[in-house]
Every structure is written in structure tokens, then in C-alpha cells.
Short mmCIF file of N, CA and C in Angstrom, two decimals:
data_model
loop_
_atom_site.label_atom_id
_atom_site.label_comp_id
_atom_site.label_asym_id
_atom_site.label_seq_id
_atom_site.Cartn_x
_atom_site.Cartn_y
_atom_site.Cartn_z
N MET A 1 -17.88 5.38 -22.84
CA MET A 1 -16.53 5.47 -23.35
C MET A 1 -17.05 7.13 -24.80
N PHE A 2 -17.48 6.97 -25.31
CA PHE A 2 -18.08 7.96 -26.57
C PHE A 2 -19.30 8.66 -26.04
N ASP A 3 -20.75 8.28 -25.17
CA ASP A 3 -21.70 8.32 -25.04
C ASP A 3 -22.44 8.37 -25.88
N ILE A 4 -22.74 7.52 -26.89
CA ILE A 4 -23.86 7.10 -27.64
C ILE A 4 -24.90 6.92 -27.88
N GLY A 5 -26.28 7.87 -28.01
CA GLY A 5 -26.99 7.15 -27.62
C GLY A 5 -27.83 6.56 -28.63
N TRP A 6 -28.72 5.87 -28.44
CA TRP A 6 -29.53 5.62 -29.82
C TRP A 6 -29.77 6.01 -30.76
N PHE A 7 -30.33 6.99 -30.49
CA PHE A 7 -30.68 8.15 -31.70
C PHE A 7 -29.84 8.55 -32.68
N GLU A 8 -28.31 9.00 -31.92
CA GLU A 8 -26.90 8.98 -32.74
C GLU A 8 -26.76 7.73 -33.53
N LEU A 9 -27.17 6.67 -32.70
CA LEU A 9 -26.37 5.58 -33.62
C LEU A 9 -27.73 5.46 -34.72
N LEU A 10 -28.99 5.74 -34.54
CA LEU A 10 -29.61 5.40 -35.78
C LEU A 10 -29.10 6.28 -36.80
N ILE A 11 -28.99 7.46 -36.36
CA ILE A 11 -28.13 8.66 -38.01
C ILE A 11 -26.67 7.98 -38.00
N LEU A 12 -25.26 7.79 -37.49
CA LEU A 12 -24.70 6.88 -37.86
C LEU A 12 -25.33 6.06 -38.60
N MET A 13 -26.09 4.93 -38.58
CA MET A 13 -26.07 4.45 -39.47
C MET A 13 -26.99 4.79 -40.49
N ALA A 14 -27.40 5.67 -41.11
CA ALA A 14 -28.26 6.17 -41.83
C ALA A 14 -27.30 6.65 -43.05
N LEU A 15 -25.98 7.24 -42.11
CA LEU A 15 -24.87 7.83 -42.61
C LEU A 15 -24.10 7.44 -42.93
N ALA A 16 -24.48 5.81 -42.92
CA ALA A 16 -23.65 5.04 -43.36
C ALA A 16 -24.24 4.17 -44.44
N VAL A 17 -25.52 4.25 -44.84
CA VAL A 17 -25.75 3.06 -45.64
C VAL A 17 -26.04 4.01 -46.16
N ILE A 18 -26.36 5.37 -46.54
CA ILE A 18 -26.52 6.40 -48.05
C ILE A 18 -24.57 6.29 -48.21
N VAL A 19 -23.64 6.60 -47.58
CA VAL A 19 -22.66 7.16 -48.34
C VAL A 19 -21.54 5.65 -48.47
N VAL A 20 -21.58 4.43 -47.74
CA VAL A 20 -21.26 3.24 -48.33
C VAL A 20 -22.48 2.80 -48.94
N GLY A 21 -23.48 2.85 -48.73
CA GLY A 21 -24.03 1.89 -49.64
C GLY A 21 -24.49 0.64 -48.51
N PRO A 22 -26.01 -0.31 -49.13
CA PRO A 22 -26.42 -1.31 -48.41
C PRO A 22 -25.43 -2.62 -48.70
N LYS A 23 -25.03 -2.44 -50.06
CA LYS A 23 -24.43 -3.61 -50.77
C LYS A 23 -22.73 -4.33 -49.86
N ASP A 24 -21.99 -3.02 -49.82
CA ASP A 24 -20.88 -2.48 -48.85
C ASP A 24 -21.61 -2.68 -47.39
N LEU A 25 -22.29 -2.42 -46.78
CA LEU A 25 -21.80 -1.60 -45.54
C LEU A 25 -21.84 -2.72 -44.35
N PRO A 26 -21.93 -4.43 -44.73
CA PRO A 26 -21.58 -5.62 -44.09
C PRO A 26 -20.17 -5.61 -44.14
N LYS A 27 -19.79 -5.48 -44.74
CA LYS A 27 -18.05 -5.45 -45.19
C LYS A 27 -16.83 -4.48 -44.57
N MET A 28 -17.89 -3.56 -44.59
CA MET A 28 -16.72 -2.33 -43.45
C MET A 28 -17.80 -2.60 -42.16
N MET A 29 -18.66 -3.01 -41.91
CA MET A 29 -18.72 -3.47 -40.52
C MET A 29 -18.33 -4.06 -39.49
N THR A 30 -17.35 -5.27 -40.78
CA THR A 30 -16.78 -6.01 -40.04
C THR A 30 -15.21 -5.34 -40.10
N THR A 31 -14.68 -4.71 -41.53
CA THR A 31 -13.54 -4.24 -41.23
C THR A 31 -13.29 -3.18 -39.53
N VAL A 32 -14.80 -2.00 -39.86
CA VAL A 32 -14.47 -1.67 -38.55
C VAL A 32 -14.21 -2.36 -36.86
N GLY A 33 -15.05 -3.30 -36.85
CA GLY A 33 -15.06 -4.34 -36.23
C GLY A 33 -13.63 -5.05 -35.94
N ARG A 34 -13.19 -5.65 -36.63
CA ARG A 34 -11.45 -5.89 -36.30
C ARG A 34 -10.61 -4.85 -36.13
N TYR A 35 -11.41 -3.25 -36.12
CA TYR A 35 -9.91 -2.47 -35.90
C TYR A 35 -10.50 -1.96 -34.50
N VAL A 36 -11.62 -2.05 -33.98
CA VAL A 36 -11.60 -1.86 -32.71
C VAL A 36 -11.30 -2.70 -31.95
N ALA A 37 -12.07 -4.25 -32.50
CA ALA A 37 -10.76 -5.64 -31.30
C ALA A 37 -9.63 -5.47 -30.87
N ARG A 38 -8.38 -5.01 -32.61
CA ARG A 38 -7.36 -4.74 -32.57
C ARG A 38 -6.73 -3.32 -31.24
N ALA A 39 -8.00 -2.50 -31.54
CA ALA A 39 -7.49 -1.58 -30.26
C ALA A 39 -7.61 -1.58 -29.15
N ARG A 40 -9.37 -1.98 -29.02
CA ARG A 40 -9.01 -3.11 -27.31
C ARG A 40 -7.41 -4.12 -26.98
N SER A 41 -6.93 -4.26 -27.76
CA SER A 41 -6.30 -5.83 -27.25
C SER A 41 -4.92 -4.63 -27.11
N MET A 42 -4.42 -4.43 -27.59
CA MET A 42 -3.79 -3.00 -28.36
C MET A 42 -3.39 -2.85 -26.20
N ALA A 43 -4.54 -1.60 -26.09
CA ALA A 43 -4.48 -1.27 -24.66
C ALA A 43 -4.46 -2.04 -23.48
N ALA A 44 -5.70 -2.92 -23.42
CA ALA A 44 -5.24 -4.42 -23.14
C ALA A 44 -3.92 -4.86 -22.65
N GLU A 45 -3.24 -5.19 -23.89
CA GLU A 45 -1.60 -5.18 -23.34
C GLU A 45 -0.69 -4.00 -22.62
N PHE A 46 -0.70 -2.94 -23.10
CA PHE A 46 -0.28 -1.95 -22.50
C PHE A 46 -0.36 -1.37 -21.68
N GLN A 47 -2.14 -1.68 -20.86
CA GLN A 47 -2.27 -1.50 -19.34
C GLN A 47 -1.58 -3.02 -18.58
N ARG A 48 -1.79 -3.62 -19.09
CA ARG A 48 -1.00 -5.17 -18.53
C ARG A 48 0.86 -4.88 -18.39
N GLY A 49 0.95 -3.80 -19.32
CA GLY A 49 2.81 -3.50 -19.13
C GLY A 49 2.97 -2.93 -18.05
N PHE A 50 2.54 -1.97 -17.71
CA PHE A 50 1.88 -1.02 -17.03
C PHE A 50 1.76 -1.59 -15.32
N GLU A 51 0.90 -2.88 -15.40
CA GLU A 51 0.79 -3.42 -14.19
C GLU A 51 1.71 -4.16 -14.02
N ASP A 52 2.21 -5.22 -15.13
CA ASP A 52 3.44 -6.39 -14.66
C ASP A 52 5.12 -5.00 -14.26
N LEU A 53 5.04 -3.88 -14.63
CA LEU A 53 6.59 -3.03 -14.14
C LEU A 53 6.31 -2.61 -13.16
N ALA A 54 4.89 -1.74 -12.70
CA ALA A 54 4.51 -1.81 -10.89
C ALA A 54 4.88 -2.47 -10.06
N LYS A 55 4.78 -3.96 -10.35
CA LYS A 55 4.62 -4.92 -9.82
C LYS A 55 6.33 -5.88 -9.21
N GLU A 56 7.09 -5.68 -10.53
CA GLU A 56 7.98 -5.91 -10.43
C GLU A 56 9.17 -4.35 -9.74
N THR A 57 8.52 -3.18 -10.31
CA THR A 57 9.15 -2.21 -9.08
C THR A 57 8.84 -2.65 -7.51
N GLU A 58 7.67 -3.03 -7.61
CA GLU A 58 7.44 -3.28 -5.95
C GLU A 58 8.39 -4.61 -5.56
N LEU A 59 8.61 -5.46 -6.00
CA LEU A 59 9.50 -6.22 -5.77
C LEU A 59 10.88 -6.12 -5.47
N GLU A 60 11.63 -5.07 -6.77
CA GLU A 60 12.68 -5.24 -6.49
C GLU A 60 12.70 -3.99 -5.19
N GLU A 61 11.82 -3.49 -4.54
CA GLU A 61 12.07 -2.47 -3.67
C GLU A 61 12.14 -3.26 -2.45
N LEU A 62 11.38 -4.46 -2.01
CA LEU A 62 11.05 -5.29 -1.14
C LEU A 62 12.06 -5.98 -0.77
N LYS A 63 12.46 -6.71 -2.15
CA LYS A 63 14.51 -7.59 -2.03
C LYS A 63 15.04 -7.09 -1.31
N ARG A 64 15.13 -5.14 -1.97
CA ARG A 64 16.37 -4.56 -0.53
C ARG A 64 16.24 -4.33 0.10
N GLU A 65 14.81 -3.91 0.14
CA GLU A 65 14.98 -3.60 1.87
C GLU A 65 15.23 -5.07 2.64
N ILE A 66 14.68 -6.27 2.21
CA ILE A 66 15.20 -7.59 2.81
C ILE A 66 16.39 -7.94 2.93
N ASP A 67 16.88 -7.39 1.79
CA ASP A 67 18.54 -7.71 1.92
C ASP A 67 19.72 -6.79 3.00
N ARG A 68 19.14 -5.22 3.15
CA ARG A 68 19.71 -4.50 3.91
C ARG A 68 18.73 -5.10 5.90
N VAL A 69 17.76 -5.67 5.57
CA VAL A 69 17.84 -6.41 6.93
C VAL A 69 18.88 -7.64 7.05
N GLY A 70 18.68 -8.02 6.12
CA GLY A 70 19.55 -9.86 6.45
C GLY A 70 20.90 -9.16 6.72
N GLU A 71 21.32 -7.91 5.80
CA GLU A 71 22.86 -7.47 6.35
C GLU A 71 23.65 -6.71 7.69
N GLY A 72 22.05 -7.09 8.23
CA GLY A 72 22.28 -6.91 9.96
C GLY A 72 22.23 -4.23 9.41
N ASP A 73 21.74 -3.86 8.42
CA ASP A 73 22.05 -2.86 7.73
C ASP A 73 20.98 -2.39 8.14
N ILE A 74 20.46 -2.34 9.28
CA ILE A 74 18.68 -1.86 10.30
C ILE A 74 19.05 -0.68 10.83
N LEU A 75 20.51 0.35 10.67
CA LEU A 75 20.61 1.88 10.80
C LEU A 75 19.87 2.74 9.89
N SER A 76 20.07 2.34 8.01
CA SER A 76 19.15 2.49 6.98
C SER A 76 18.01 2.68 7.26
N SER A 77 17.50 2.05 8.52
CA SER A 77 15.98 2.00 8.13
C SER A 77 15.23 2.58 8.93
N PRO A 78 13.95 3.21 8.90
CA PRO A 78 13.35 4.15 9.70
C PRO A 78 13.30 2.97 10.93
N PRO A 79 13.51 4.11 12.40
CA PRO A 79 13.11 3.84 13.59
C PRO A 79 11.65 2.72 13.56
N PRO A 80 11.20 1.69 14.53
CA PRO A 80 10.10 1.74 15.10
C PRO A 80 9.38 2.25 15.33
N ILE A 81 8.27 3.23 15.39
CA ILE A 81 7.44 4.28 16.14
C ILE A 81 6.92 2.95 17.41
N ARG A 82 7.41 3.60 18.41
CA ARG A 82 6.69 3.02 19.85
C ARG A 82 5.85 4.49 20.67
N PRO A 83 4.72 4.12 21.44
CA PRO A 83 4.16 4.59 21.89
C PRO A 83 4.83 5.51 22.93
N ASN A 84 4.43 6.73 24.02
CA ASN A 84 5.85 7.48 24.77
C ASN A 84 5.05 6.90 25.97
N GLU A 85 5.58 6.47 26.81
CA GLU A 85 5.10 5.04 28.03
C GLU A 85 5.24 6.08 28.76
N ASP A 86 5.92 7.01 29.72
CA ASP A 86 6.01 8.27 30.24
C ASP A 86 6.36 9.38 29.49
N GLU A 87 4.70 10.69 29.84
CA GLU A 87 4.95 11.55 29.27
C GLU A 87 5.60 12.89 29.99
N ASP A 88 5.78 12.18 31.31
CA ASP A 88 5.48 13.31 32.28
C ASP A 88 7.77 13.42 32.32
N ALA A 89 8.57 12.17 31.86
CA ALA A 89 9.90 12.18 32.10
C ALA A 89 10.11 12.93 30.51
N PRO A 90 11.37 13.54 31.43
CA PRO A 90 11.86 15.26 30.45
C PRO A 90 12.49 14.24 29.89
N THR A 91 12.64 15.38 28.18
CA THR A 91 13.58 14.57 27.47
C THR A 91 14.36 15.91 26.70
N ASN A 92 15.50 15.10 26.19
CA ASN A 92 16.50 16.04 25.37
C ASN A 92 16.69 16.38 24.68
N ALA A 93 15.56 16.75 23.94
CA ALA A 93 15.05 17.19 22.72
C ALA A 93 16.36 18.19 21.54
N ALA A 94 17.00 19.02 22.26
CA ALA A 94 17.66 20.18 22.01
C ALA A 94 19.24 19.85 22.14
N ALA A 95 19.83 18.89 22.10
CA ALA A 95 20.71 18.34 22.38
C ALA A 95 21.03 17.24 22.89
N PRO A 96 20.75 15.65 22.37
CA PRO A 96 20.92 14.70 22.84
C PRO A 96 22.05 13.85 23.45
N ASP A 97 23.42 14.44 23.23
CA ASP A 97 24.34 14.14 23.66
C ASP A 97 25.15 15.09 25.17
N THR A 98 23.82 15.53 25.55
CA THR A 98 24.42 16.60 26.76
C THR A 98 23.87 15.93 27.48
N PRO A 99 24.26 16.08 28.71
CA PRO A 99 22.91 15.57 29.98
C PRO A 99 22.33 16.71 29.93
N LEU A 100 21.07 16.88 30.79
CA LEU A 100 19.93 17.99 31.65
C LEU A 100 21.12 18.46 31.97
N LYS A 101 20.63 19.74 32.62
CA LYS A 101 20.99 20.72 33.58
C LYS A 101 20.10 20.01 35.06
N THR A 102 20.64 20.11 36.16
CA THR A 102 20.20 20.18 37.24
C THR A 102 19.75 21.27 38.37
N VAL A 103 19.00 21.22 38.53
CA VAL A 103 18.85 23.11 39.36
C VAL A 103 18.54 22.34 40.87
N PRO A 104 18.62 23.27 41.78
CA PRO A 104 18.66 23.09 42.95
C PRO A 104 17.15 24.03 43.26
N THR A 105 16.35 23.70 44.27
CA THR A 105 15.07 24.70 44.07
C THR A 105 14.79 24.64 45.96
N GLU A 106 14.47 25.72 46.11
CA GLU A 106 14.23 25.63 47.67
C GLU A 106 13.94 25.03 48.76
N ALA A 107 13.02 23.66 48.29
CA ALA A 107 13.05 22.55 49.38
C ALA A 107 14.37 22.07 49.86
N GLY A 108 15.20 22.49 49.02
CA GLY A 108 16.20 21.26 49.22
C GLY A 108 16.31 19.52 47.88
N GLY A 109 15.44 19.42 47.07
CA GLY A 109 15.58 19.31 46.20
C GLY A 109 16.04 19.49 44.97
N GLU A 110 16.33 18.72 43.50
CA GLU A 110 16.63 18.52 42.43
C GLU A 110 15.94 18.88 41.41
N THR A 111 15.94 19.88 40.89
CA THR A 111 14.84 19.91 39.25
C THR A 111 15.30 19.84 37.87
N VAL A 112 15.33 19.11 36.97
CA VAL A 112 15.46 19.07 36.29
C VAL A 112 15.45 19.58 34.81
N ALA A 113 16.15 20.73 34.38
CA ALA A 113 15.85 21.29 33.49
C ALA A 113 16.12 21.22 32.08
N SER A 114 14.64 21.36 31.10
CA SER A 114 14.77 20.43 30.01
C SER A 114 15.73 21.02 29.29
N GLY A 115 16.32 20.62 27.83
CA GLY A 115 16.90 21.47 26.67
C GLY A 115 18.74 22.78 26.95
N GLU A 116 18.33 22.51 28.57
CA GLU A 116 19.20 23.60 28.84
C GLU A 116 20.50 22.82 28.85
N ARG A 117 21.92 23.12 28.51
CA ARG A 117 22.76 22.81 28.59
C ARG A 117 23.76 22.80 29.75
N GLY A 118 24.15 21.71 30.34
CA GLY A 118 24.84 22.33 31.77
C GLY A 118 26.26 21.48 32.35
#
């Protein structure tokens, strides 16, 4: 977290002995340890709170989806993705309500022109 090496730790201990004194150093270290433990505890509680909130949000979203399907409101749900079985079949992507236009060919048959309104 702070990336403190052994040399830096030794310097900090020497400064603590000089500033606080050898007599009060154990009491100060105990107090610092308690504050660090409280800070870690608060950070863990904060993280658990966010995880609980995320789980609750996911559960509510899943419940709404289940209720929507249970009510028969499947039109608001996205349609399932199906593989295109026949790639050569004409599509009517331009106007789905409009029938495709057929064009007579020279051989006597009819050809479907996709996307044209007839």
C-alpha cells in the first residue's frame, strides 16, 4: 500500500524513539495500531456495503425481469437471437409490412427484388 522498505522503517523507528522517547513509545505504538485497525475495519465495512448494494440491485433487476415474463409482457423483452437458417432467402428489411416486388424474367419465371415496394 505505502511501499515502505526495511530501511525506511528503520528510519521511522529511530525518529519515533527520538521524538516520543523510549518510555512512551510502546503506548504510542498501541494507539497507532488501534487507529489502523479501526481504519481497516471501516474500509472493509464500506466495501461490504457497496457489495450488498450491488447484489440488491441485481436481484431487483432480475425480479422485475421475472415479473415481466410472468405477466406475459414478453414484447418489451429483447427478442431471442436465432441463427439465419437460409442465407439465400430474400429479406424485406426496407419495409417489413410491404410485400416484395416480383419482376418477370426473360425465361418466363419471376424474380423477387428485395427492398423494392410493389
